[in-house]
Amino acid sequence: MKAWLRFLPSIIGKAIISEAIKKYDIEFNILRAHITPRGGKMLAEISGPEERESIKFMEEQGIEVNPIIKVVKKDKDKCIDCGACISLCPVKAITMEKDWTVEIDDQICIGCGFCTKSCPTKSIILFE
Ligand code: SF4
Ligand code: SF4
């Protein structure tokens, strides 16, 4: 699952994530992060048979875990299918379909936000 993790200043510097990885043998892939001594947030992909237990552990240690289904959303009414966002996506999550509409694959998207900045019609929203 993909989730936004929020860290309060009181837990910055604690090895909670590495402890969870060791304890529950999870795969923890950091997609995006902004952490400072004053707190921070991280978009991560967490997977493994004990994924739920690992999340419970992280929450018990003070990390706020907000699972997300969609990383970005494209407003179909505003998008003019110009394709400007396609080449800017570093993981090729945006494609031009056979009917000339532009689609974003949420399974591939890493939430970098490049597409939101490049869109001339501001059609892409990044969920944070
Ligand atoms: S947020 Fe980044 S990874 Fe996701 S679709 Fe936009 S450019 Fe691609
Ligand atoms: S740049 Fe914006 S308007 Fe153009 S295809 Fe991408 S989302 Fe649609």
Short mmCIF file of N, CA and C and ligand atoms in Angstrom, two decimals:
data_model
loop_
_atom_site.label_atom_id
_atom_site.label_comp_id
_atom_site.label_asym_id
_atom_site.label_seq_id
_atom_site.Cartn_x
_atom_site.Cartn_y
_atom_site.Cartn_z
N MET A 1 0.83 -1.20 0.00
CA MET A 1 0.00 0.00 0.00
C MET A 1 0.87 1.25 0.00
N LYS A 2 0.27 2.32 -0.55
CA LYS A 2 0.97 3.60 -0.48
C LYS A 2 0.35 4.39 0.66
N ALA A 3 1.17 5.11 1.38
CA ALA A 3 0.65 5.89 2.52
C ALA A 3 1.51 7.12 2.77
N TRP A 4 0.85 8.16 3.25
CA TRP A 4 1.58 9.33 3.75
C TRP A 4 1.85 9.10 5.23
N LEU A 5 3.10 9.25 5.64
CA LEU A 5 3.48 9.10 7.04
C LEU A 5 3.85 10.48 7.57
N ARG A 6 3.28 10.82 8.70
CA ARG A 6 3.59 12.13 9.28
C ARG A 6 4.34 11.95 10.60
N PHE A 7 5.39 12.75 10.76
CA PHE A 7 6.28 12.63 11.92
C PHE A 7 6.23 13.91 12.75
N LEU A 8 5.95 13.76 14.04
CA LEU A 8 5.98 14.91 14.95
C LEU A 8 7.44 15.16 15.35
N PRO A 9 7.79 16.38 15.78
CA PRO A 9 9.18 16.66 16.17
C PRO A 9 9.71 15.69 17.22
N SER A 10 8.83 15.24 18.11
CA SER A 10 9.26 14.37 19.21
C SER A 10 9.80 13.01 18.74
N ILE A 11 9.46 12.59 17.52
CA ILE A 11 9.95 11.27 17.09
C ILE A 11 11.00 11.36 15.97
N ILE A 12 11.36 12.59 15.60
CA ILE A 12 12.41 12.75 14.58
C ILE A 12 13.74 12.22 15.16
N GLY A 13 14.44 11.41 14.40
CA GLY A 13 15.71 10.85 14.86
C GLY A 13 15.58 9.46 15.43
N LYS A 14 14.34 9.04 15.72
CA LYS A 14 14.15 7.67 16.23
C LYS A 14 14.13 6.70 15.05
N ALA A 15 14.69 5.52 15.28
CA ALA A 15 14.81 4.54 14.18
C ALA A 15 13.56 3.66 14.07
N ILE A 16 12.40 4.29 14.01
CA ILE A 16 11.15 3.52 14.00
C ILE A 16 10.98 2.72 12.71
N ILE A 17 11.28 3.37 11.58
CA ILE A 17 11.08 2.69 10.29
C ILE A 17 12.02 1.49 10.16
N SER A 18 13.29 1.69 10.49
CA SER A 18 14.23 0.56 10.34
C SER A 18 13.85 -0.56 11.31
N GLU A 19 13.34 -0.20 12.47
CA GLU A 19 12.90 -1.22 13.44
C GLU A 19 11.71 -2.01 12.86
N ALA A 20 10.78 -1.28 12.23
CA ALA A 20 9.61 -1.94 11.63
C ALA A 20 10.04 -2.86 10.49
N ILE A 21 11.02 -2.40 9.70
CA ILE A 21 11.50 -3.24 8.57
C ILE A 21 12.10 -4.54 9.11
N LYS A 22 12.91 -4.41 10.16
CA LYS A 22 13.56 -5.61 10.72
C LYS A 22 12.54 -6.52 11.39
N LYS A 23 11.66 -5.91 12.19
CA LYS A 23 10.70 -6.68 12.99
C LYS A 23 9.68 -7.42 12.13
N TYR A 24 9.19 -6.75 11.07
CA TYR A 24 8.09 -7.34 10.28
C TYR A 24 8.51 -7.75 8.87
N ASP A 25 9.79 -7.62 8.56
CA ASP A 25 10.33 -8.04 7.26
C ASP A 25 9.52 -7.43 6.09
N ILE A 26 9.26 -6.15 6.19
CA ILE A 26 8.49 -5.46 5.15
C ILE A 26 9.42 -4.82 4.12
N GLU A 27 8.85 -4.59 2.94
CA GLU A 27 9.57 -3.78 1.95
C GLU A 27 9.08 -2.36 2.14
N PHE A 28 10.00 -1.42 2.31
CA PHE A 28 9.63 -0.03 2.59
C PHE A 28 10.31 0.85 1.56
N ASN A 29 9.52 1.38 0.65
CA ASN A 29 10.06 2.15 -0.45
C ASN A 29 9.67 3.63 -0.28
N ILE A 30 10.64 4.48 -0.06
CA ILE A 30 10.35 5.91 0.13
C ILE A 30 10.20 6.56 -1.25
N LEU A 31 9.02 7.14 -1.50
CA LEU A 31 8.76 7.77 -2.79
C LEU A 31 9.04 9.27 -2.73
N ARG A 32 8.78 9.84 -1.61
CA ARG A 32 8.92 11.29 -1.45
C ARG A 32 9.05 11.59 0.04
N ALA A 33 9.91 12.53 0.41
CA ALA A 33 10.03 12.82 1.84
C ALA A 33 10.49 14.24 2.09
N HIS A 34 9.96 14.81 3.12
CA HIS A 34 10.43 16.12 3.56
C HIS A 34 10.43 16.08 5.09
N ILE A 35 11.61 15.86 5.64
CA ILE A 35 11.74 15.71 7.10
C ILE A 35 12.72 16.76 7.61
N THR A 36 12.33 17.48 8.62
CA THR A 36 13.21 18.45 9.25
C THR A 36 13.18 18.19 10.76
N PRO A 37 14.04 18.84 11.55
CA PRO A 37 13.98 18.62 13.00
C PRO A 37 12.63 19.04 13.59
N ARG A 38 11.87 19.81 12.81
CA ARG A 38 10.55 20.26 13.30
C ARG A 38 9.41 19.35 12.87
N GLY A 39 9.75 18.17 12.33
CA GLY A 39 8.72 17.23 11.90
C GLY A 39 8.79 17.03 10.40
N GLY A 40 7.86 16.25 9.89
CA GLY A 40 7.90 16.04 8.45
C GLY A 40 6.92 15.01 7.98
N LYS A 41 6.99 14.76 6.67
CA LYS A 41 6.09 13.78 6.08
C LYS A 41 6.81 13.01 4.99
N MET A 42 6.28 11.83 4.71
CA MET A 42 6.93 10.93 3.77
C MET A 42 5.86 10.14 3.04
N LEU A 43 6.01 10.04 1.71
CA LEU A 43 5.14 9.17 0.94
C LEU A 43 5.90 7.87 0.74
N ALA A 44 5.32 6.77 1.18
CA ALA A 44 6.04 5.49 1.11
C ALA A 44 5.13 4.37 0.62
N GLU A 45 5.78 3.37 0.05
CA GLU A 45 5.07 2.18 -0.38
C GLU A 45 5.50 1.07 0.58
N ILE A 46 4.53 0.47 1.25
CA ILE A 46 4.85 -0.55 2.25
C ILE A 46 4.21 -1.87 1.81
N SER A 47 5.00 -2.94 1.81
CA SER A 47 4.41 -4.22 1.43
C SER A 47 5.09 -5.38 2.16
N GLY A 48 4.35 -6.46 2.23
CA GLY A 48 4.86 -7.66 2.91
C GLY A 48 3.71 -8.34 3.64
N PRO A 49 3.87 -9.61 3.98
CA PRO A 49 2.79 -10.35 4.65
C PRO A 49 2.36 -9.69 5.97
N GLU A 50 3.30 -9.03 6.66
CA GLU A 50 2.96 -8.41 7.95
C GLU A 50 2.84 -6.88 7.84
N GLU A 51 2.39 -6.46 6.67
CA GLU A 51 2.21 -5.02 6.39
C GLU A 51 1.33 -4.32 7.46
N ARG A 52 0.18 -4.94 7.77
CA ARG A 52 -0.74 -4.33 8.73
C ARG A 52 -0.12 -4.22 10.12
N GLU A 53 0.55 -5.30 10.54
CA GLU A 53 1.19 -5.30 11.87
C GLU A 53 2.27 -4.21 11.92
N SER A 54 2.99 -4.05 10.81
CA SER A 54 4.08 -3.05 10.79
C SER A 54 3.50 -1.64 10.91
N ILE A 55 2.34 -1.42 10.27
CA ILE A 55 1.71 -0.10 10.33
C ILE A 55 1.21 0.18 11.75
N LYS A 56 0.64 -0.86 12.36
CA LYS A 56 0.16 -0.72 13.75
C LYS A 56 1.35 -0.34 14.65
N PHE A 57 2.47 -1.00 14.43
CA PHE A 57 3.69 -0.72 15.21
C PHE A 57 4.12 0.73 15.02
N MET A 58 4.14 1.19 13.76
CA MET A 58 4.56 2.57 13.48
C MET A 58 3.62 3.56 14.16
N GLU A 59 2.32 3.26 14.12
CA GLU A 59 1.35 4.16 14.76
C GLU A 59 1.55 4.19 16.28
N GLU A 60 1.83 3.03 16.84
CA GLU A 60 2.07 2.96 18.30
C GLU A 60 3.30 3.77 18.70
N GLN A 61 4.25 3.88 17.75
CA GLN A 61 5.48 4.65 18.03
C GLN A 61 5.29 6.15 17.76
N GLY A 62 4.11 6.53 17.29
CA GLY A 62 3.82 7.95 17.12
C GLY A 62 3.79 8.46 15.69
N ILE A 63 3.96 7.56 14.71
CA ILE A 63 3.87 8.01 13.31
C ILE A 63 2.40 7.97 12.89
N GLU A 64 1.94 9.04 12.27
CA GLU A 64 0.56 9.05 11.76
C GLU A 64 0.61 8.44 10.35
N VAL A 65 -0.10 7.35 10.16
CA VAL A 65 -0.06 6.66 8.86
C VAL A 65 -1.41 6.84 8.16
N ASN A 66 -1.39 7.48 6.99
CA ASN A 66 -2.62 7.69 6.23
C ASN A 66 -2.54 6.98 4.88
N PRO A 67 -3.11 5.76 4.80
CA PRO A 67 -3.08 5.05 3.53
C PRO A 67 -3.81 5.83 2.45
N ILE A 68 -3.29 5.78 1.24
CA ILE A 68 -3.95 6.47 0.14
C ILE A 68 -4.15 5.52 -1.03
N ILE A 69 -5.26 5.68 -1.72
CA ILE A 69 -5.53 4.86 -2.90
C ILE A 69 -4.98 5.60 -4.12
N LYS A 70 -5.23 6.89 -4.16
CA LYS A 70 -4.75 7.67 -5.29
C LYS A 70 -3.66 8.65 -4.85
N VAL A 71 -2.59 8.74 -5.63
CA VAL A 71 -1.52 9.70 -5.32
C VAL A 71 -1.84 11.03 -6.01
N VAL A 72 -2.31 10.94 -7.24
CA VAL A 72 -2.70 12.14 -7.97
C VAL A 72 -4.08 11.93 -8.59
N LYS A 73 -4.72 13.03 -8.91
CA LYS A 73 -6.03 12.94 -9.58
C LYS A 73 -6.02 13.93 -10.74
N LYS A 74 -6.47 13.45 -11.88
CA LYS A 74 -6.55 14.34 -13.05
C LYS A 74 -8.01 14.75 -13.23
N ASP A 75 -8.23 16.05 -13.32
CA ASP A 75 -9.58 16.56 -13.53
C ASP A 75 -9.91 16.44 -15.03
N LYS A 76 -10.73 15.46 -15.35
CA LYS A 76 -11.04 15.18 -16.76
C LYS A 76 -11.73 16.36 -17.46
N ASP A 77 -12.44 17.16 -16.70
CA ASP A 77 -13.15 18.30 -17.32
C ASP A 77 -12.18 19.42 -17.69
N LYS A 78 -11.11 19.57 -16.89
CA LYS A 78 -10.15 20.65 -17.16
C LYS A 78 -9.05 20.24 -18.13
N CYS A 79 -8.67 18.96 -18.10
CA CYS A 79 -7.55 18.48 -18.93
C CYS A 79 -7.89 18.59 -20.42
N ILE A 80 -6.94 19.15 -21.17
CA ILE A 80 -7.16 19.31 -22.62
C ILE A 80 -6.35 18.25 -23.42
N ASP A 81 -5.82 17.25 -22.70
CA ASP A 81 -5.06 16.15 -23.31
C ASP A 81 -3.94 16.64 -24.22
N CYS A 82 -3.27 17.69 -23.78
CA CYS A 82 -2.19 18.25 -24.59
C CYS A 82 -0.94 17.37 -24.56
N GLY A 83 -0.80 16.57 -23.51
CA GLY A 83 0.34 15.65 -23.42
C GLY A 83 1.60 16.27 -22.84
N ALA A 84 1.53 17.52 -22.42
CA ALA A 84 2.74 18.20 -21.90
C ALA A 84 3.32 17.50 -20.67
N CYS A 85 2.47 16.84 -19.90
CA CYS A 85 2.93 16.19 -18.67
C CYS A 85 3.62 14.85 -18.93
N ILE A 86 3.39 14.25 -20.09
CA ILE A 86 3.87 12.87 -20.34
C ILE A 86 5.39 12.74 -20.24
N SER A 87 6.10 13.60 -20.95
CA SER A 87 7.56 13.45 -20.98
C SER A 87 8.22 13.87 -19.66
N LEU A 88 7.50 14.59 -18.83
CA LEU A 88 8.07 15.04 -17.56
C LEU A 88 7.98 14.00 -16.45
N CYS A 89 7.16 13.00 -16.66
CA CYS A 89 6.99 11.98 -15.61
C CYS A 89 8.21 11.05 -15.59
N PRO A 90 8.95 11.02 -14.47
CA PRO A 90 10.18 10.24 -14.44
C PRO A 90 9.97 8.73 -14.45
N VAL A 91 8.75 8.28 -14.15
CA VAL A 91 8.52 6.82 -14.08
C VAL A 91 7.53 6.33 -15.15
N LYS A 92 7.24 7.22 -16.09
CA LYS A 92 6.34 6.88 -17.21
C LYS A 92 4.95 6.41 -16.74
N ALA A 93 4.43 7.12 -15.74
CA ALA A 93 3.09 6.78 -15.24
C ALA A 93 1.99 7.43 -16.07
N ILE A 94 2.37 8.38 -16.93
CA ILE A 94 1.37 9.09 -17.74
C ILE A 94 1.48 8.63 -19.18
N THR A 95 0.36 8.25 -19.75
CA THR A 95 0.38 7.75 -21.14
C THR A 95 -0.75 8.39 -21.95
N MET A 96 -0.51 8.41 -23.26
CA MET A 96 -1.55 8.85 -24.19
C MET A 96 -2.27 7.59 -24.67
N GLU A 97 -3.55 7.54 -24.47
CA GLU A 97 -4.31 6.34 -24.85
C GLU A 97 -4.65 6.38 -26.34
N LYS A 98 -5.21 5.25 -26.82
CA LYS A 98 -5.54 5.16 -28.25
C LYS A 98 -6.57 6.20 -28.67
N ASP A 99 -7.41 6.61 -27.71
CA ASP A 99 -8.43 7.62 -28.06
C ASP A 99 -7.92 9.05 -27.82
N TRP A 100 -6.60 9.21 -27.69
CA TRP A 100 -5.93 10.51 -27.52
C TRP A 100 -6.24 11.19 -26.20
N THR A 101 -6.63 10.39 -25.20
CA THR A 101 -6.80 10.96 -23.87
C THR A 101 -5.58 10.59 -23.04
N VAL A 102 -5.25 11.45 -22.10
CA VAL A 102 -4.08 11.22 -21.25
C VAL A 102 -4.53 10.59 -19.93
N GLU A 103 -3.87 9.48 -19.55
CA GLU A 103 -4.23 8.78 -18.32
C GLU A 103 -3.03 8.66 -17.40
N ILE A 104 -3.29 8.65 -16.09
CA ILE A 104 -2.22 8.48 -15.11
C ILE A 104 -2.43 7.15 -14.38
N ASP A 105 -1.38 6.34 -14.33
CA ASP A 105 -1.46 5.05 -13.63
C ASP A 105 -0.99 5.24 -12.19
N ASP A 106 -1.94 5.14 -11.27
CA ASP A 106 -1.63 5.36 -9.86
C ASP A 106 -0.70 4.31 -9.27
N GLN A 107 -0.69 3.13 -9.87
CA GLN A 107 0.19 2.06 -9.37
C GLN A 107 1.66 2.42 -9.63
N ILE A 108 1.89 3.18 -10.69
CA ILE A 108 3.27 3.52 -11.07
C ILE A 108 3.70 4.86 -10.46
N CYS A 109 2.76 5.78 -10.33
CA CYS A 109 3.06 7.14 -9.85
C CYS A 109 3.79 7.13 -8.51
N ILE A 110 4.84 7.95 -8.41
CA ILE A 110 5.60 8.05 -7.15
C ILE A 110 5.35 9.39 -6.44
N GLY A 111 4.40 10.17 -6.96
CA GLY A 111 4.02 11.41 -6.29
C GLY A 111 5.06 12.51 -6.31
N CYS A 112 5.88 12.55 -7.35
CA CYS A 112 6.94 13.56 -7.40
C CYS A 112 6.40 14.98 -7.60
N GLY A 113 5.25 15.09 -8.24
CA GLY A 113 4.61 16.39 -8.44
C GLY A 113 5.06 17.15 -9.68
N PHE A 114 5.95 16.58 -10.49
CA PHE A 114 6.41 17.28 -11.70
C PHE A 114 5.23 17.60 -12.62
N CYS A 115 4.29 16.67 -12.75
CA CYS A 115 3.18 16.87 -13.68
C CYS A 115 2.26 18.01 -13.22
N THR A 116 2.11 18.16 -11.92
CA THR A 116 1.21 19.21 -11.42
C THR A 116 1.77 20.59 -11.79
N LYS A 117 3.11 20.69 -11.75
CA LYS A 117 3.75 21.99 -12.05
C LYS A 117 3.73 22.29 -13.55
N SER A 118 3.75 21.24 -14.36
CA SER A 118 3.86 21.47 -15.81
C SER A 118 2.52 21.67 -16.49
N CYS A 119 1.44 21.30 -15.83
CA CYS A 119 0.14 21.33 -16.50
C CYS A 119 -0.37 22.77 -16.72
N PRO A 120 -0.61 23.14 -17.97
CA PRO A 120 -1.05 24.52 -18.23
C PRO A 120 -2.46 24.82 -17.74
N THR A 121 -3.25 23.78 -17.54
CA THR A 121 -4.63 24.01 -17.09
C THR A 121 -4.84 23.65 -15.61
N LYS A 122 -3.73 23.34 -14.94
CA LYS A 122 -3.78 22.97 -13.51
C LYS A 122 -4.80 21.85 -13.27
N SER A 123 -4.71 20.83 -14.11
CA SER A 123 -5.69 19.74 -14.04
C SER A 123 -5.30 18.62 -13.09
N ILE A 124 -4.05 18.61 -12.62
CA ILE A 124 -3.62 17.48 -11.79
C ILE A 124 -3.45 17.92 -10.34
N ILE A 125 -4.10 17.17 -9.47
CA ILE A 125 -4.02 17.46 -8.04
C ILE A 125 -3.20 16.36 -7.38
N LEU A 126 -2.27 16.76 -6.53
CA LEU A 126 -1.45 15.80 -5.79
C LEU A 126 -2.04 15.66 -4.39
N PHE A 127 -2.40 14.44 -3.99
CA PHE A 127 -2.95 14.24 -2.64
C PHE A 127 -1.82 14.18 -1.63
N GLU A 128 -1.90 15.00 -0.61
CA GLU A 128 -0.84 15.02 0.42
C GLU A 128 -1.44 14.89 1.80
S1 SF4 B 1 3.30 12.91 -9.69
FE1 SF4 B 1 5.28 12.44 -10.71
S2 SF4 B 1 5.27 10.22 -10.90
FE2 SF4 B 1 3.15 10.83 -10.53
S3 SF4 B 1 2.26 11.07 -12.55
FE3 SF4 B 1 3.00 13.09 -11.92
S4 SF4 B 1 5.06 13.24 -12.80
FE4 SF4 B 1 4.49 11.06 -12.83
S1 SF4 B 2 -0.43 18.76 -19.03
FE1 SF4 B 2 -2.42 19.00 -18.02
S2 SF4 B 2 -3.83 19.49 -19.69
FE2 SF4 B 2 -2.00 18.60 -20.62
S3 SF4 B 2 -2.45 16.37 -20.74
FE3 SF4 B 2 -1.35 16.70 -18.81
S4 SF4 B 2 -3.02 16.95 -17.32
FE4 SF4 B 2 -3.94 17.26 -19.33
#
